[in-house]
């Protein structure tokens, strides 16, 4: 089987069912980074695993149709900017001052609930987005670089 | 419809993962976050999940899957495990790859059938060829070189796969 056509029917069908599950599990790991083990990098790498599963199961041809370099590049930059923005929120006191937790309107719930821990959930989401888009872009770039087969 | 199928599928996993955030149930913020994240994931994967994935939203099918997993599949696995244990102890094996003709129509049916065959020890699906309507199965004890139906290899699995994947 060539890499254009991807893998067999069973792999493809199983990938269809599991890719949303991997995606939502990664989102769970990212969004609960301040409550349970895991966080931005781990969850982002998990979601990138879904993208890599798509790339391997369906082949580079399908991935090429759905992957947009501009979008992924912009999202990666956005993740970095959101992290920086969350870090600058408390700049009146200090860089990385967790003002959302101390007196902010949001994310200052009881510790242990989802909306707690100040800027940590925002930063986890930002890192997750950055890691996901970065890893998928890297894998697509590696898959696209194939002087070997020619 | 494909969006809804992906949405429900991911929301179920989210609810399983976050159960217990308020007593044994879910707190409001977890539910809201689950709906948001599921919508994002479903939007991203709506083209991936397949043309006709929404047919699996039918609750009758879920009951069918549960009955299949607890009944025929589990019983088939128990029997096959004892059979393989017997073959490990006595060493009476006759391995080979056989072509099993099956009468299935779509990808989901082939997947359920192949995974059921692989889950029962002693048989292992090598390849599924929908264009020639056959599975290639590696069998630990070949009793029939060219089986006419999947009955000898897989028992009742083909009937179930046809029903569940329809």
Coordinates of N, CA, C and O in Angstrom, one line a residue, chain A residues 10-141:
Chain A
X10 N -9.8 -1.8 8.1 CA -10.0 -1.9 9.5 C -9.4 -0.8 10.3 O -9.9 -0.2 11.2
X11 N -8.1 -0.5 9.9 CA -7.4 0.6 10.6 C -8.1 1.9 10.4 O -8.3 2.7 11.3
X12 N -8.6 2.1 9.2 CA -9.3 3.4 8.9 C -10.6 3.5 9.7 O -10.9 4.5 10.3
X13 N -11.4 2.4 9.7 CA -12.6 2.5 10.4 C -12.4 2.7 11.9 O -13.1 3.5 12.6
X14 N -11.4 2.0 12.5 CA -11.1 2.2 13.9 C -10.7 3.6 14.2 O -11.0 4.2 15.2
X15 N -9.9 4.1 13.3 CA -9.4 5.5 13.4 C -10.5 6.5 13.4 O -10.6 7.4 14.2
X16 N -11.5 6.2 12.5 CA -12.7 7.1 12.5 C -13.4 7.2 13.8 O -13.8 8.2 14.3
X17 N -13.5 6.0 14.5 CA -14.2 6.0 15.8 C -13.3 6.5 16.9 O -13.8 7.2 17.8
X18 N -12.0 6.3 16.9 CA -11.2 6.7 18.0 C -10.6 8.1 17.9 O -10.3 8.7 19.0
X19 N -10.6 8.7 16.8 CA -10.0 10.1 16.7 C -10.8 11.1 17.5 O -10.2 11.8 18.3
X20 N -12.1 11.1 17.5 CA -12.8 12.0 18.4 C -12.6 11.7 19.9 O -12.5 12.6 20.7
X21 N -12.5 10.4 20.2 CA -12.2 10.0 21.6 C -10.9 10.5 22.1 O -10.7 11.0 23.2
X22 N -9.8 10.4 21.2 CA -8.5 10.8 21.6 C -8.5 12.4 21.8 O -8.0 12.9 22.7
X23 N -9.3 13.0 20.8 CA -9.4 14.5 20.9 C -10.0 14.9 22.2 O -9.5 15.8 22.9
X24 N -11.1 14.3 22.6 CA -11.8 14.8 23.8 C -11.0 14.4 25.1 O -11.0 15.1 26.0
X25 N -10.3 13.2 25.0 CA -9.5 12.9 26.2 C -8.4 13.9 26.3 O -8.0 14.3 27.5
X26 N -7.8 14.3 25.2 CA -6.7 15.3 25.3 C -7.2 16.6 25.9 O -6.6 17.2 26.7
X27 N -8.4 17.0 25.4 CA -9.0 18.2 25.9 C -9.3 18.1 27.4 O -9.1 19.1 28.2
X28 N -9.7 16.9 27.8 CA -9.9 16.7 29.3 C -8.6 16.8 30.1 O -8.6 17.5 31.1
X29 N -7.5 16.2 29.6 CA -6.2 16.3 30.3 C -5.8 17.8 30.3 O -5.3 18.3 31.4
X30 N -6.0 18.5 29.2 CA -5.5 19.9 29.2 C -6.4 20.8 30.2 O -5.8 21.5 31.0
X31 N -7.7 20.6 30.1 CA -8.5 21.5 30.9 C -8.6 21.2 32.3 O -9.0 22.0 33.2
X32 N -8.1 20.0 32.7 CA -8.0 19.6 34.1 C -6.6 19.6 34.6 O -6.2 18.9 35.6
X33 N -5.7 20.4 33.9 CA -4.3 20.3 34.3 C -4.0 20.8 35.7 O -3.0 20.4 36.3
X34 N -4.9 21.7 36.2 CA -4.7 22.2 37.6 C -5.3 21.3 38.6 O -5.2 21.5 39.8
X35 N -6.0 20.2 38.2 CA -6.7 19.3 39.2 C -6.1 17.9 39.2 O -6.1 17.3 40.2
X36 N -5.8 17.4 38.0 CA -5.4 16.0 37.9 C -4.0 15.9 37.2 O -3.6 17.0 36.6
X37 N -3.3 14.8 37.2 CA -2.0 14.7 36.5 C -2.2 15.1 35.0 O -3.3 14.8 34.5
X38 N -1.2 15.6 34.5 CA -1.3 16.1 33.1 C -1.2 17.6 33.0 O -0.8 18.2 33.9
X39 N -1.7 18.1 31.9 CA -1.6 19.5 31.7 C -1.4 19.9 30.3 O -1.8 19.1 29.4
X40 N -0.9 21.0 30.0 CA -0.9 21.5 28.6 C -0.1 20.6 27.7 O -0.5 20.2 26.7
X41 N 1.2 20.3 28.1 CA 2.0 19.6 27.2 C 1.5 18.2 27.0 O 1.4 17.7 25.8
X42 N 1.1 17.5 28.1 CA 0.7 16.1 28.0 C -0.6 16.0 27.1 O -0.7 15.2 26.2
X43 N -1.6 16.9 27.4 CA -2.8 16.9 26.7 C -2.6 17.3 25.2 O -3.2 16.7 24.3
X44 N -1.8 18.3 25.0 CA -1.5 18.7 23.6 C -0.9 17.6 22.8 O -1.2 17.3 21.7
X45 N 0.1 16.9 23.5 CA 0.7 15.7 22.8 C -0.3 14.6 22.5 O -0.2 14.0 21.5
X46 N -1.3 14.4 23.5 CA -2.3 13.4 23.2 C -3.1 13.8 22.0 O -3.4 12.9 21.2
X47 N -3.6 15.1 21.9 CA -4.4 15.5 20.8 C -3.6 15.4 19.5 O -4.1 15.0 18.5
X48 N -2.3 15.7 19.6 CA -1.4 15.6 18.4 C -1.4 14.1 18.0 O -1.3 13.8 16.8
X49 N -1.5 13.2 19.0 CA -1.5 11.8 18.6 C -2.7 11.5 17.7 O -2.6 10.6 16.8
X50 N -3.8 12.1 18.0 CA -5.0 11.9 17.1 C -4.7 12.4 15.7 O -5.0 11.7 14.7
X51 N -4.0 13.5 15.6 CA -3.6 14.0 14.2 C -2.7 13.1 13.5 O -2.8 12.9 12.3
X52 N -1.7 12.6 14.3 CA -0.7 11.7 13.7 C -1.4 10.4 13.3 O -1.1 9.8 12.3
X53 N -2.4 9.9 14.1 CA -3.1 8.7 13.8 C -3.9 8.9 12.5 O -3.9 8.1 11.6
X54 N -4.4 10.1 12.3 CA -5.1 10.4 11.0 C -4.1 10.4 9.9 O -4.4 9.8 8.8
X55 N -3.0 11.0 10.1 CA -2.0 11.1 9.0 C -1.5 9.6 8.6 O -1.4 9.3 7.4
X56 N -1.3 8.8 9.6 CA -0.8 7.5 9.3 C -1.9 6.6 8.7 O -1.7 5.8 7.8
X57 N -3.1 6.6 9.3 CA -4.1 5.7 8.9 C -4.7 6.1 7.5 O -4.9 5.2 6.7
X58 N -4.8 7.4 7.2 CA -5.4 7.8 6.0 C -4.4 8.2 4.9 O -4.8 8.4 3.8
X59 N -3.2 8.3 5.3 CA -2.2 8.6 4.3 C -2.0 10.1 4.1 O -2.8 10.9 4.5
X60 N -0.8 10.5 3.5 CA -0.5 11.9 3.4 C -1.4 12.6 2.4 O -1.7 13.8 2.6
X61 N -2.0 11.9 1.4 CA -2.9 12.5 0.5 C -4.1 13.1 1.1 O -4.4 14.3 0.9
X62 N -4.7 12.4 2.0 CA -5.9 12.9 2.8 C -5.5 14.0 3.7 O -6.2 15.0 3.8
X63 N -4.3 13.9 4.4 CA -3.9 14.9 5.3 C -3.7 16.2 4.6 O -4.0 17.3 5.1
X64 N -3.1 16.1 3.4 CA -2.8 17.3 2.6 C -4.0 18.1 2.3 O -4.0 19.3 2.3
X65 N -5.1 17.4 2.1 CA -6.4 18.1 1.7 C -6.9 18.8 2.9 O -7.5 19.9 2.8
X66 N -6.7 18.3 4.1 CA -7.4 18.9 5.3 C -6.5 19.8 6.1 O -6.9 20.6 6.9
X67 N -5.2 19.7 5.9 CA -4.2 20.4 6.7 C -4.0 21.8 6.1 O -3.7 21.9 4.8
X68 N -4.1 22.8 6.9 CA -3.8 24.2 6.3 C -2.7 24.8 7.1 O -2.8 25.0 8.3
X69 N -1.6 25.0 6.4 CA -0.4 25.4 7.1 C -0.6 26.8 7.8 O -0.2 27.0 8.9
X70 N -1.3 27.7 7.1 CA -1.6 29.0 7.6 C -2.3 29.0 8.9 O -1.9 29.6 9.9
X71 N -3.4 28.1 8.9 CA -4.2 28.0 10.1 C -3.4 27.5 11.3 O -3.4 28.0 12.4
X72 N -2.7 26.4 11.1 CA -1.9 25.8 12.2 C -0.8 26.7 12.7 O -0.6 26.8 13.9
X73 N -0.2 27.4 11.8 CA 0.8 28.4 12.1 C 0.2 29.5 13.0 O 0.8 29.9 14.0
X74 N -0.9 30.0 12.6 CA -1.6 31.1 13.3 C -2.0 30.6 14.7 O -1.8 31.4 15.7
X75 N -2.6 29.4 14.8 CA -3.0 28.9 16.1 C -1.8 28.7 17.0 O -2.0 28.9 18.2
X76 N -0.7 28.3 16.5 CA 0.5 28.1 17.3 C 0.9 29.4 17.9 O 1.2 29.5 19.1
X77 N 0.9 30.4 17.0 CA 1.3 31.7 17.6 C 0.3 32.2 18.6 O 0.6 32.8 19.6
X78 N -1.0 32.0 18.3 CA -2.1 32.4 19.2 C -1.9 31.7 20.6 O -2.1 32.4 21.6
X79 N -1.5 30.4 20.6 CA -1.3 29.8 21.9 C -0.2 30.5 22.7 O -0.3 30.7 23.9
X80 N 0.9 30.8 22.0 CA 2.0 31.5 22.7 C 1.6 32.8 23.2 O 1.9 33.2 24.4
X81 N 0.8 33.6 22.4 CA 0.4 34.9 22.8 C -0.6 34.8 24.0 O -0.6 35.7 24.9
X82 N -1.5 33.8 24.0 CA -2.4 33.7 25.1 C -1.7 33.4 26.4 O -2.0 33.9 27.5
X83 N -0.6 32.5 26.3 CA 0.2 32.3 27.5 C 0.8 33.6 28.0 O 0.7 33.9 29.2
X84 N 1.4 34.3 27.1 CA 2.0 35.6 27.5 C 1.0 36.6 28.0 O 1.2 37.3 29.0
X85 N -0.2 36.6 27.4 CA -1.3 37.5 27.9 C -1.7 37.2 29.3 O -1.8 38.0 30.1
X86 N -1.8 35.9 29.6 CA -2.2 35.4 30.9 C -1.1 35.8 31.9 O -1.4 36.2 33.1
X87 N 0.1 35.7 31.5 CA 1.2 36.0 32.4 C 1.3 37.5 32.7 O 1.7 38.0 33.7
X88 N 0.8 38.4 31.7 CA 0.9 39.8 31.9 C -0.3 40.4 32.6 O -0.3 41.6 32.9
X89 N -1.3 39.6 32.9 CA -2.5 40.1 33.5 C -2.3 40.9 34.8 O -2.9 41.9 35.1
X90 N -1.3 40.4 35.6 CA -1.1 41.0 36.9 C 0.2 41.9 36.9 O 0.9 42.0 37.8
X91 N 0.4 42.5 35.7 CA 1.7 43.2 35.6 C 1.7 44.4 36.5 O 2.8 44.9 36.8
X92 N 0.6 44.9 37.0 CA 0.6 45.9 38.0 C 1.4 45.6 39.2 O 2.0 46.5 39.9
X93 N 1.4 44.3 39.6 CA 2.2 43.9 40.7 C 3.5 43.3 40.3 O 4.6 43.7 40.7
X94 N 3.5 42.3 39.5 CA 4.7 41.6 39.0 C 4.3 40.8 37.8 O 3.2 40.5 37.5
X95 N 5.3 40.5 37.0 CA 5.2 39.6 35.9 C 4.8 38.2 36.4 O 5.3 37.8 37.5
X96 N 3.8 37.5 35.8 CA 3.3 36.2 36.3 C 2.6 36.3 37.7 O 2.5 35.4 38.4
X97 N 2.2 37.5 38.0 CA 1.4 37.6 39.3 C 0.0 37.1 39.0 O -0.7 37.6 38.1
X98 N -0.5 36.2 39.8 CA -1.7 35.5 39.5 C -2.9 36.3 40.0 O -3.6 36.0 41.0
X99 N -3.2 37.4 39.3 CA -4.2 38.4 39.8 C -5.6 37.8 39.7 O -6.5 38.1 40.4
X100 N -5.8 36.9 38.7 CA -7.1 36.3 38.6 C -7.5 35.5 39.8 O -8.7 35.5 40.2
X101 N -6.5 34.8 40.4 CA -6.8 34.1 41.6 C -7.0 35.0 42.8 O -7.9 34.7 43.6
X102 N -6.2 36.0 42.9 CA -6.3 36.9 44.1 C -7.6 37.8 44.1 O -8.3 37.9 45.1
X103 N -7.8 38.4 43.0 CA -9.0 39.3 43.0 C -9.7 39.4 41.6 O -10.5 40.3 41.4
X104 N -9.4 38.4 40.7 CA -10.0 38.5 39.4 C -11.5 38.1 39.4 O -12.0 37.5 40.4
X105 N -12.2 38.4 38.4 CA -13.6 38.1 38.3 C -13.9 36.6 38.0 O -14.9 36.1 38.4
X106 N -12.9 36.0 37.3 CA -13.1 34.6 36.9 C -12.0 33.7 37.5 O -11.0 34.2 38.0
X107 N -12.3 32.4 37.4 CA -11.2 31.4 37.7 C -10.8 31.6 39.2 O -9.6 31.3 39.5
X108 N -11.6 32.0 40.1 CA -11.3 32.1 41.5 C -12.2 31.3 42.3 O -12.5 31.7 43.5
X109 N -12.7 30.2 41.8 CA -13.6 29.3 42.5 C -12.9 28.6 43.6 O -11.7 28.7 43.9
X110 N -13.7 27.7 44.3 CA -13.2 26.9 45.4 C -12.1 26.0 44.8 O -12.3 25.4 43.7
X111 N -10.9 25.8 45.4 CA -9.9 24.9 44.9 C -10.4 23.5 44.7 O -11.1 23.0 45.6
X112 N -10.1 22.9 43.6 CA -10.6 21.6 43.3 C -11.7 21.6 42.3 O -12.0 20.5 41.7
X113 N -12.3 22.7 42.0 CA -13.3 22.8 41.0 C -12.7 23.3 39.7 O -11.5 23.7 39.7
X114 N -13.4 23.2 38.6 CA -12.8 23.4 37.3 C -12.4 24.9 37.2 O -11.3 25.2 36.7
X115 N -13.2 25.8 37.6 CA -12.9 27.2 37.4 C -12.1 27.8 38.6 O -12.6 28.7 39.3
X116 N -11.0 27.2 38.9 CA -10.2 27.7 40.0 C -8.7 27.9 39.5 O -8.5 27.8 38.3
X117 N -7.9 28.2 40.4 CA -6.4 28.3 40.1 C -6.0 29.5 39.2 O -4.9 29.5 38.7
X118 N -6.9 30.5 39.1 CA -6.4 31.7 38.4 C -6.1 31.4 37.0 O -6.8 30.9 36.2
X119 N -4.9 31.9 36.6 CA -4.5 31.8 35.2 C -4.1 30.4 34.7 O -3.8 30.2 33.5
X120 N -4.0 29.4 35.6 CA -3.5 28.1 35.2 C -4.3 27.5 34.1 O -3.7 27.0 33.1
X121 N -5.6 27.4 34.2 CA -6.4 26.8 33.1 C -6.1 27.5 31.8 O -6.0 26.8 30.7
X122 N -6.1 28.8 31.8 CA -5.8 29.6 30.5 C -4.5 29.2 30.0 O -4.3 28.9 28.8
X123 N -3.5 29.1 30.9 CA -2.1 28.8 30.4 C -2.1 27.3 29.9 O -1.4 27.1 28.9
X124 N -2.8 26.4 30.6 CA -2.8 25.1 30.1 C -3.4 25.0 28.7 O -2.9 24.3 27.8
X125 N -4.6 25.7 28.5 CA -5.2 25.7 27.2 C -4.2 26.2 26.1 O -4.1 25.7 25.0
X126 N -3.6 27.3 26.5 CA -2.6 27.9 25.5 C -1.5 27.0 25.2 O -1.2 26.8 24.0
X127 N -0.9 26.3 26.2 CA 0.2 25.4 25.9 C -0.3 24.2 25.1 O 0.3 23.7 24.2
X128 N -1.5 23.7 25.5 CA -2.1 22.6 24.8 C -2.3 22.9 23.3 O -1.9 22.1 22.4
X129 N -2.8 24.1 23.0 CA -3.0 24.5 21.6 C -1.7 24.6 20.9 O -1.6 24.1 19.8
X130 N -0.7 25.2 21.5 CA 0.6 25.4 20.9 C 1.2 24.0 20.6 O 1.7 23.8 19.5
X131 N 1.2 23.1 21.6 CA 1.8 21.8 21.4 C 1.1 21.0 20.4 O 1.8 20.4 19.5
X132 N -0.2 21.0 20.4 CA -0.9 20.2 19.4 C -0.6 20.7 18.0 O -0.2 19.9 17.1
X133 N -0.7 22.0 17.7 CA -0.5 22.5 16.4 C 0.9 22.4 16.0 O 1.2 22.0 14.8
X134 N 1.8 22.6 16.9 CA 3.3 22.5 16.6 C 3.7 21.1 16.2 O 4.3 20.8 15.2
X135 N 3.2 20.1 17.1 CA 3.6 18.7 16.8 C 3.0 18.2 15.5 O 3.6 17.5 14.7
X136 N 1.7 18.6 15.2 CA 1.0 18.1 14.0 C 1.8 18.8 12.8 O 2.0 18.1 11.8
X137 N 2.1 20.1 12.9 CA 2.8 20.7 11.8 C 4.1 20.0 11.5 O 4.5 19.8 10.4
X138 N 4.8 19.7 12.6 CA 6.1 19.0 12.5 C 6.0 17.7 11.8 O 6.7 17.3 10.8
X139 N 5.0 16.9 12.2 CA 4.8 15.6 11.6 C 4.4 15.7 10.1 O 4.8 14.9 9.3
X140 N 3.5 16.7 9.8 CA 3.1 16.8 8.4 C 4.3 17.3 7.6 O 4.5 16.8 6.5
X141 N 5.2 18.1 8.2 CA 6.4 18.6 7.4 C 7.3 17.4 7.1 O 7.8 17.2 6.0

